CSV table of C-alpha atoms and ligand atoms in Angstrom, one decimal:
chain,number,residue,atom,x,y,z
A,24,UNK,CA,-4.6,-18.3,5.5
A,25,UNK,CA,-7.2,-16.7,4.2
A,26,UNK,CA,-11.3,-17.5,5.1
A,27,UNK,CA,-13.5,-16.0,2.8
A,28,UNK,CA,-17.1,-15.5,4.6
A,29,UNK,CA,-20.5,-15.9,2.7
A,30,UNK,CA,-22.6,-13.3,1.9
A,31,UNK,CA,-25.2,-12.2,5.3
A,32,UNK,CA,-23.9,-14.7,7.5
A,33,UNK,CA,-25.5,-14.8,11.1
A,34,UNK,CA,-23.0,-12.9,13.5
A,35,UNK,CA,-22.9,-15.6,16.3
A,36,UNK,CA,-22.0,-18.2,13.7
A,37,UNK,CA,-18.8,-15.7,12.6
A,38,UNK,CA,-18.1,-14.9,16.1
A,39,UNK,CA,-17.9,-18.5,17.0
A,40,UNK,CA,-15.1,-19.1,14.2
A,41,UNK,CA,-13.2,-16.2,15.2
A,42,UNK,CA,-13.3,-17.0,18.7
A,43,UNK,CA,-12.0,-20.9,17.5
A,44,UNK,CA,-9.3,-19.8,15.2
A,45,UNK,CA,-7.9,-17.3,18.5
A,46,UNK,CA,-8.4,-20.3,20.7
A,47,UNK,CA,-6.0,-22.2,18.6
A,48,UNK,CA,-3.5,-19.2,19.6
A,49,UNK,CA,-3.9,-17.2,16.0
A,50,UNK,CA,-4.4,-13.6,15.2
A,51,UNK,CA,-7.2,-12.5,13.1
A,52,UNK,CA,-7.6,-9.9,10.6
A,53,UNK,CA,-11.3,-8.7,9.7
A,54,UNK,CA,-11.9,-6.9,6.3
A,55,UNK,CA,-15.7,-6.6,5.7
A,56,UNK,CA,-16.6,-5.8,2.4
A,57,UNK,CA,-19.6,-5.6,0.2
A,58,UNK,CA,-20.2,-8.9,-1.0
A,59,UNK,CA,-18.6,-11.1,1.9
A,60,UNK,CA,-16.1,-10.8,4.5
A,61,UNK,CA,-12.6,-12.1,4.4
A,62,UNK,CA,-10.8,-13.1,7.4
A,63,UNK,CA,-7.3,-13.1,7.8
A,64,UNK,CA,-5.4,-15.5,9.7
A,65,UNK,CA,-2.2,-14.5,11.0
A,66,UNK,CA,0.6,-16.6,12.9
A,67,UNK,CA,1.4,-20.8,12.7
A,68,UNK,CA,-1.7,-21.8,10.4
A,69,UNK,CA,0.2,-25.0,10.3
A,70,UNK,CA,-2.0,-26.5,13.2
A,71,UNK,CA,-5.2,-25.6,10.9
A,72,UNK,CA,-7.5,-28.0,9.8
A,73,UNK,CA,-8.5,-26.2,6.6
A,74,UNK,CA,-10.5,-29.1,5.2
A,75,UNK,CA,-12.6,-29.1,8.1
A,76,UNK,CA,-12.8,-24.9,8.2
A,77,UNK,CA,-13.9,-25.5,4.3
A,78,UNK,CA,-16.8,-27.4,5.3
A,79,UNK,CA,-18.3,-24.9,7.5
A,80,UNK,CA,-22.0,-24.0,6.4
A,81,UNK,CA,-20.6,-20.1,6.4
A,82,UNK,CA,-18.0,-20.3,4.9
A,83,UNK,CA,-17.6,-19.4,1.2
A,84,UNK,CA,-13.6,-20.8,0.6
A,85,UNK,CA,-10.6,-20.8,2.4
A,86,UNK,CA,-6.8,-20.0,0.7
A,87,UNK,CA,-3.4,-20.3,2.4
A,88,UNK,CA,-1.6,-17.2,1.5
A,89,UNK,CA,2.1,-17.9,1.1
A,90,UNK,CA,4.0,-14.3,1.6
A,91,UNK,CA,5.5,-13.8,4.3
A,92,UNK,CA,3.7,-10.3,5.4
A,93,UNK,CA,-0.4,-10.7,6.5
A,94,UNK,CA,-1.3,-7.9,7.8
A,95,UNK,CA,-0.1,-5.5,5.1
A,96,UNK,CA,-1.4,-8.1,2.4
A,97,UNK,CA,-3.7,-7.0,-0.4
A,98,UNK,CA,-5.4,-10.4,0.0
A,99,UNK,CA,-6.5,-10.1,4.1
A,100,UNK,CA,-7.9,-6.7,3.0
A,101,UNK,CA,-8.8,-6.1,-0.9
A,102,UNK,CA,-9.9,-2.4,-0.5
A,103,UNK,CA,-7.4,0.3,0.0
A,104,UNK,CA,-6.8,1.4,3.3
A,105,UNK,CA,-7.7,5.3,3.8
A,106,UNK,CA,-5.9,6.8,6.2
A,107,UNK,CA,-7.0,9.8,8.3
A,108,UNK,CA,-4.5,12.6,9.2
A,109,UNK,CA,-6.5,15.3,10.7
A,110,UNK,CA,-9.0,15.5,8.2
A,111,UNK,CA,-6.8,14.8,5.4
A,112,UNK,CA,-7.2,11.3,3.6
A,113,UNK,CA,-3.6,9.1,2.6
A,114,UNK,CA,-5.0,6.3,0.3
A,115,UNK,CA,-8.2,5.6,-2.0
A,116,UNK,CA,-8.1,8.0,-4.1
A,117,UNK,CA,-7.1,10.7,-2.2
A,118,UNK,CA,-3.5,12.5,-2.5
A,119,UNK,CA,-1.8,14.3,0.0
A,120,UNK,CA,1.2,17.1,-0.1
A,121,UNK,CA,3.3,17.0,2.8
A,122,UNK,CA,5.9,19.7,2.7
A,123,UNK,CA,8.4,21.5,5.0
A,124,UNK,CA,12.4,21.8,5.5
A,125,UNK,CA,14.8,18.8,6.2
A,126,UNK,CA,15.4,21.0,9.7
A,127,UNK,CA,13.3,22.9,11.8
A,128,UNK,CA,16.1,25.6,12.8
A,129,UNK,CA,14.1,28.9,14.5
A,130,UNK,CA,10.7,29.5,15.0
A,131,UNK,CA,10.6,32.4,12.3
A,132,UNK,CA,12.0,29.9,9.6
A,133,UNK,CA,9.3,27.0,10.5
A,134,UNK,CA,6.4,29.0,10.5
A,135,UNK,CA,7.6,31.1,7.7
A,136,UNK,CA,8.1,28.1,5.8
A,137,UNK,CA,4.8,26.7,7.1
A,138,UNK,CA,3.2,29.5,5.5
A,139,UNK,CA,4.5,29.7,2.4
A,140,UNK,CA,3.7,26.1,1.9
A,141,UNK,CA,0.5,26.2,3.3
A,142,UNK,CA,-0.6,29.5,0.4
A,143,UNK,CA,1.2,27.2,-2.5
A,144,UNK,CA,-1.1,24.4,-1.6
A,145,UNK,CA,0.7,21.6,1.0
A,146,UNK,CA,-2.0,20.0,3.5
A,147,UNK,CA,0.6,19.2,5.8
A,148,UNK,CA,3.6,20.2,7.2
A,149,UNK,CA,7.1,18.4,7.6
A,150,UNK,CA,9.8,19.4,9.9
A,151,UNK,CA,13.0,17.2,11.2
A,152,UNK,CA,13.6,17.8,14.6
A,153,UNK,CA,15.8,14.9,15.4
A,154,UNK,CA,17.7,14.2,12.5
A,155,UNK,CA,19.5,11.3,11.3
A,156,UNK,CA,22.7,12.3,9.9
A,157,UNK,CA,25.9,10.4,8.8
A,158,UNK,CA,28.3,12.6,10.4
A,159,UNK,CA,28.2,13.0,14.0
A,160,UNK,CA,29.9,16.4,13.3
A,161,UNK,CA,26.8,17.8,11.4
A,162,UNK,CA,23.8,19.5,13.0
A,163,UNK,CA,21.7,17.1,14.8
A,164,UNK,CA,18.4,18.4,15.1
A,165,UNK,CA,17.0,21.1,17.5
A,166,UNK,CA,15.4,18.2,19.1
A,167,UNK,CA,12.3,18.6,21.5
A,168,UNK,CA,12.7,22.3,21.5
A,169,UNK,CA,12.4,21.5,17.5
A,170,UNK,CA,9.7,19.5,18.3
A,171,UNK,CA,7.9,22.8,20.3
A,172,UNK,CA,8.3,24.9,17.5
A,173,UNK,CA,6.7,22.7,14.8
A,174,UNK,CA,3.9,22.6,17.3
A,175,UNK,CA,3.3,25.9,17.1
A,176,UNK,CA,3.2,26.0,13.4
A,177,UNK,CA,0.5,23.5,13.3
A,178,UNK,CA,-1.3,25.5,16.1
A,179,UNK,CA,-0.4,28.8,13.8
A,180,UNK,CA,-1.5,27.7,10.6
A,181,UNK,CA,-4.0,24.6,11.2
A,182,UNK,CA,-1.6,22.3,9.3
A,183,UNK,CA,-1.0,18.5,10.4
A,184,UNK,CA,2.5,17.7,11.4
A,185,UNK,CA,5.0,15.2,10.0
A,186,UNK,CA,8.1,14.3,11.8
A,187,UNK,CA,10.8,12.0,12.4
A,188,UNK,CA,11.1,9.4,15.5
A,189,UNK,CA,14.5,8.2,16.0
A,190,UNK,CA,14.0,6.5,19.6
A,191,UNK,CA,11.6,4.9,21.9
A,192,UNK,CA,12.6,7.3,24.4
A,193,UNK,CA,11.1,10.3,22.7
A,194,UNK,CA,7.4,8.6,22.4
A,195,UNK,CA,6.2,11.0,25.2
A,196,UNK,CA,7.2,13.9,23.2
A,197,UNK,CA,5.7,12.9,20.3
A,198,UNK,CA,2.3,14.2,21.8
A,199,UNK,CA,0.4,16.2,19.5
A,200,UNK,CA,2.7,15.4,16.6
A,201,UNK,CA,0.2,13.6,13.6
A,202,UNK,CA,2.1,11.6,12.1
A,203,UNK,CA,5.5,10.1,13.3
A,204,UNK,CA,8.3,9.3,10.5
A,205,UNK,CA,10.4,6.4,10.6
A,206,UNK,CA,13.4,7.0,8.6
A,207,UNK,CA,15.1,4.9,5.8
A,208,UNK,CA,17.7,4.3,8.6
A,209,UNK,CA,15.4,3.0,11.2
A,210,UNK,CA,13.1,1.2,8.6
A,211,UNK,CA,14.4,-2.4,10.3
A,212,UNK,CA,15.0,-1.0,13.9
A,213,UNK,CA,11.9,-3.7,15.1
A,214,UNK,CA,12.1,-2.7,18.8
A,215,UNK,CA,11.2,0.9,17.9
A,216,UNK,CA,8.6,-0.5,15.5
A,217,UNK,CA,7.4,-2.5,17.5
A,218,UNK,CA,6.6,0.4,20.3
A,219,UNK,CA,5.2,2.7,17.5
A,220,UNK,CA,3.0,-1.0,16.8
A,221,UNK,CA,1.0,-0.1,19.9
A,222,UNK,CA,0.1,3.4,19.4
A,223,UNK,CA,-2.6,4.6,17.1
A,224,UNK,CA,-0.7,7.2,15.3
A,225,UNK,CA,0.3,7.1,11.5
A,226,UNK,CA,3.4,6.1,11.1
A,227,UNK,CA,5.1,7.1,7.8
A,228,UNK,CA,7.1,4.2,7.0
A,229,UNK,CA,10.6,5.3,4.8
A,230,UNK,CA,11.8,2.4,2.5
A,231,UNK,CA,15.3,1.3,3.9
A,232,UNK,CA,18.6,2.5,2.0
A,233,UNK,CA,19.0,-0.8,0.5
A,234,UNK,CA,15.3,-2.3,1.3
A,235,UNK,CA,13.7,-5.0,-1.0
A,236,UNK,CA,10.1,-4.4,-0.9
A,237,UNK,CA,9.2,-7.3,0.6
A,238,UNK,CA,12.0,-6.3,3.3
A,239,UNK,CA,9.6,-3.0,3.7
A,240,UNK,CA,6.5,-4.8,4.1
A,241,UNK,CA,7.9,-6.6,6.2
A,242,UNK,CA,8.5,-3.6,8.7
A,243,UNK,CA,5.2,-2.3,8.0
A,244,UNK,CA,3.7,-6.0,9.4
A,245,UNK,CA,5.9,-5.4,12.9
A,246,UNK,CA,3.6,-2.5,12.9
A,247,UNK,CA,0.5,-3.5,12.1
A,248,UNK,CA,1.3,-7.2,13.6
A,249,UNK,CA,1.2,-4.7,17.1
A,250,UNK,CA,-2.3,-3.1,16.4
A,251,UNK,CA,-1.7,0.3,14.7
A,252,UNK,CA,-3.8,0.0,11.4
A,253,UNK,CA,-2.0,3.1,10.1
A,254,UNK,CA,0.9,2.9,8.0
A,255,UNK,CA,1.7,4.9,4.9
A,256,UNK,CA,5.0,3.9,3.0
A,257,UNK,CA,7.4,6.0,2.0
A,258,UNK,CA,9.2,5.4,-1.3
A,259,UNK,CA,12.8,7.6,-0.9
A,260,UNK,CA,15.3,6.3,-3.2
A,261,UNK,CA,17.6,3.1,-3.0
A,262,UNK,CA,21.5,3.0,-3.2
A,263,UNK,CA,22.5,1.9,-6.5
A,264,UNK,CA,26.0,2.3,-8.4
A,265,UNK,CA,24.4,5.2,-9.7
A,266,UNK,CA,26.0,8.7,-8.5
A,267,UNK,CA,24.6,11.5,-10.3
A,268,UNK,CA,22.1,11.1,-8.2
A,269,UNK,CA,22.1,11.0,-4.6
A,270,UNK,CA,19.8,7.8,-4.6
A,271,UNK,CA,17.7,6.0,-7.3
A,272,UNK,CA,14.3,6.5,-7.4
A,273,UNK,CA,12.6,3.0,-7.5
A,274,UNK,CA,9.2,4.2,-8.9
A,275,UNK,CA,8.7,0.4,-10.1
A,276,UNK,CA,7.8,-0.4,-6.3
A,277,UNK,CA,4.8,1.8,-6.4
A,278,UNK,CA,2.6,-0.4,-9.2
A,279,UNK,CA,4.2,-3.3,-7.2
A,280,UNK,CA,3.1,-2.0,-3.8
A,281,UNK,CA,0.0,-1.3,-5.6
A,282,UNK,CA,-0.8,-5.4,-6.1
A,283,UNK,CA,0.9,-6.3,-2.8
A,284,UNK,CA,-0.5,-4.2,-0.1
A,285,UNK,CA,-3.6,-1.9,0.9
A,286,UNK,CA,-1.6,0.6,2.2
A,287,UNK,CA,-1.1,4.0,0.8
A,288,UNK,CA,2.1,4.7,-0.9
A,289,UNK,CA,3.4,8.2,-1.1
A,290,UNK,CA,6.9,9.6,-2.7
A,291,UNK,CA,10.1,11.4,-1.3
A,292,UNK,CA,11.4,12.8,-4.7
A,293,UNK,CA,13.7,14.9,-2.4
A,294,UNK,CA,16.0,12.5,-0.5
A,295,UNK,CA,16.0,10.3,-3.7
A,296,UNK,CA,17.6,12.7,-6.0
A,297,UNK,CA,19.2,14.8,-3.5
A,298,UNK,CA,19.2,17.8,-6.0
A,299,UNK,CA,16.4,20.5,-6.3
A,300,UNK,CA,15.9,20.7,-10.2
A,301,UNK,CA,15.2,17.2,-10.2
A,302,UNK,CA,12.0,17.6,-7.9
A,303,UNK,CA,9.2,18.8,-10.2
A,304,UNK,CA,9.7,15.7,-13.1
A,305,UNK,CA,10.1,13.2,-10.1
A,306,UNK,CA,6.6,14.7,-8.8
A,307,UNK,CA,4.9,14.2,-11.8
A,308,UNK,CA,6.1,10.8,-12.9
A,309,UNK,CA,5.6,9.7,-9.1
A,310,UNK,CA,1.6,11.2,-10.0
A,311,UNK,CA,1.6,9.0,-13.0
A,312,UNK,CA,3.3,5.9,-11.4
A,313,UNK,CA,0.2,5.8,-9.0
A,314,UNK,CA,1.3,7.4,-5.5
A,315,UNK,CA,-1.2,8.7,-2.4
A,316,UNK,CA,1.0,11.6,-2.3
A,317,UNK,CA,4.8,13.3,-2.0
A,318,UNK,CA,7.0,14.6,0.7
A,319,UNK,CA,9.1,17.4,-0.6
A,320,UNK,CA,11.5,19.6,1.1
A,321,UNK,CA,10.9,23.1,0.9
A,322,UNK,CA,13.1,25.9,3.0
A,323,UNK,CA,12.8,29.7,2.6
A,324,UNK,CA,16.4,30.0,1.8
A,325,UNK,CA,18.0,27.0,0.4
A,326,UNK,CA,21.6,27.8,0.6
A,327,UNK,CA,21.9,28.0,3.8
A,328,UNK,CA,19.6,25.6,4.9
A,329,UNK,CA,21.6,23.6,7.9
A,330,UNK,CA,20.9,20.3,6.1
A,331,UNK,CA,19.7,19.4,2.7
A,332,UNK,CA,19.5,22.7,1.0
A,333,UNK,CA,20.9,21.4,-2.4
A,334,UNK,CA,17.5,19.6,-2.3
A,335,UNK,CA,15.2,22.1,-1.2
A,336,UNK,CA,12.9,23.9,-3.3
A,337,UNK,CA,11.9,27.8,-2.3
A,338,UNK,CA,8.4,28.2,-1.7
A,339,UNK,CA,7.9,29.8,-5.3
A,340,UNK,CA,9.6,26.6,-6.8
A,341,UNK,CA,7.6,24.3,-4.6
A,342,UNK,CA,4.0,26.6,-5.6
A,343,UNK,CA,4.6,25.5,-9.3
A,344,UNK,CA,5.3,21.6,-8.6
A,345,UNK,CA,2.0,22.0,-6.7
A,346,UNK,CA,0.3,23.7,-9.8
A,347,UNK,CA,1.7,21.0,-11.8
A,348,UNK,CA,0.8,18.1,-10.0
A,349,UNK,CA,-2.9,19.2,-9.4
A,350,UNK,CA,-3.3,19.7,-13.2
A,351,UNK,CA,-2.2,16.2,-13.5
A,352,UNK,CA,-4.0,14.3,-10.8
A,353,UNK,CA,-7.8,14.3,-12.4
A,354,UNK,CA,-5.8,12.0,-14.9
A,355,UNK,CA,-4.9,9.5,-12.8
A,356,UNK,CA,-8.4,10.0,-10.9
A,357,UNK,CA,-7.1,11.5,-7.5
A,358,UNK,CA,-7.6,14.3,-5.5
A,359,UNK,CA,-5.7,16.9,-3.7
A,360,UNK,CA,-8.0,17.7,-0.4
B,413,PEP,C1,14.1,13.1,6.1
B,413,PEP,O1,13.0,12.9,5.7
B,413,PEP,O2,14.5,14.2,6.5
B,413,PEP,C2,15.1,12.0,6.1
B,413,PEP,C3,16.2,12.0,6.8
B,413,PEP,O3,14.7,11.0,5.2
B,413,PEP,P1,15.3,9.6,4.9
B,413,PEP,O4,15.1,8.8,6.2
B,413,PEP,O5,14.5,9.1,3.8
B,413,PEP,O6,16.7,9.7,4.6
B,414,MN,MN1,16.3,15.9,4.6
């Protein structure tokens, strides 16, 4: 349910509804805007009297909003959400390059790869150190000796760091790391949501395998639904029948993310092909369909990256998709910063 505010309202009088609808055991979501402020009722609304909440002197109308998801919902919070990663803005206009290898593997090849992205224009840094593979036989991650090295990257070249959380147990680790990844794999593990739901950290939500998007925002709403404001979804591909491709890009969820939620929405043209040709055109058309941003996989020698090399890009390869994209983002009114 949804309680639209009117315009300069006297803050006790607000303050006394808010405190009534948490009396009656609800959460409450707060979106002040320019003209009036909306607030967002979240839990069993059932026990609502919204004919008598209508005739409140401050209050301008009240909607019941029928999707499942509140928190994450467009209508509890019209305006984009902006997100604030060490300076650098996910959402609102602003767009964001993350970039890095699948696999942080030495500390020569993280920071060399941290520079090299860094010159070519990234303005933040990805590195797995726990990764989630299929095969227990493959390399697993360096794990929190990874998690050291990527530190010092970030300390070396003054880039936020992205990386991927596959347990609870590992929270304490996760100091000093800026934004925490939950993979496609994880997207619908709720207790580790859940956990990351009472931290403050951005969380970069992946879109499950076989995810509908309401199935995603969903997951995002365990988040939020916990108190951390700051989610940023991921789109990475889909399983289809398809298989010249390693997934199918669904770049039809980013104009429908658009309507649904206020969160920013960035792209993972890497782990959705799955082949490094296919990068730069995925880039651009993800630029066109409306994304906050991209994730791409760069590593200074592709071939014998220890995961993911057939889609890596080298750091020359990755310099031109950057070139490209900026010379296409004034278009869609977006900024690289
Ligand atoms: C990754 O980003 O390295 C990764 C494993 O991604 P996904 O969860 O999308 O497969
Ligand atoms: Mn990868």
């Amino acid at each position: 349910m949804i309680v639209v505010i009117k315009k300069n309202q006297e803050k006790t009088q607000v303050d006394n509804l808010i405190n009534w609808i948490k009396g009656l055991g609800l959460g409450v979501h707060i979106s002040e805007g320019e003209n009036s402020t909306i607030v967002g009722l979240v839990g069993d609304t059932s026990k609502v009297d919204i004919d008598l909440v209508r005739t409140l002197d401050i209050v301008e109308n009240v909607t019941r909003v029928q999707e499942p998801y509140k928190n994450v919902n467009r209508k509890f919070h019209p305006q984009d959400s902006v997100i604030d990663v060490g300076g650098h803005k996910f959402g609102g206009g602003h767009f964001q390059i993350i970039a890095g290898p699948c696999s942080i593997e030495s500390e020569k090849q993280i920071i060399d790869v941290a520079d090299a992205v860094k010159r070519a224009g990234a303005t933040l840094l990805r590195g797995g150190a726990f990764k989630p593979r299929t095969s227990p036989y493959s390399f697993q991650g360096m794990g929190v000796d990874g998690l050291k090295l990527l530190k010092k990257a970030k300390a070396e070249t003054g880039m936020p760091i992205v990386t991927e959380i596959m347990s609870e147990e590992h929270i304490d680790d996760f100091e000093g790391v800026d934004v925490m990844q939950v993979g496609a794999r994880n997207m619908q593990n709720f207790d580790l949501l859940k956990k990351l739901g009472k931290l403050k950290t951005p969380i970069l939500l992946k879109r499950g395998i076989a995810a509908t998007v309401e199935e995603w925002l969903m997951s995002a709403e365990y988040i939020m639904s916990e108190g951390n404001p700051n989610v940023i979804l991921c789109e990475r591909g889909i399983r289809t029948y398809e298989t010249y491709t390693r997934n199918t890009l669904d770049l039809s969820a980013i104009p429908v993310l658009r309507e649904r939620t206020h969160l920013p929405v960035i792209v993972d043209p890497s782990h959705a092909l799955g082949i490094s040709r296919f990068v730069k055109p995925m880039s651009l058309a993800a630029v066109g369909a409306g994304a906050d941003g991209l994730i791409i996989e760069v590593h200074n020698d592709p071939p014998h990256a220890l995961c993911d090399g057939a889609q890596s890009l080298r750091p020359d390869q990755f310099a031109d998709v950057v070139g490209c994209v900026s010379k296409m983002l004034p278009v869609v009114d977006k900024e690289l910063d």
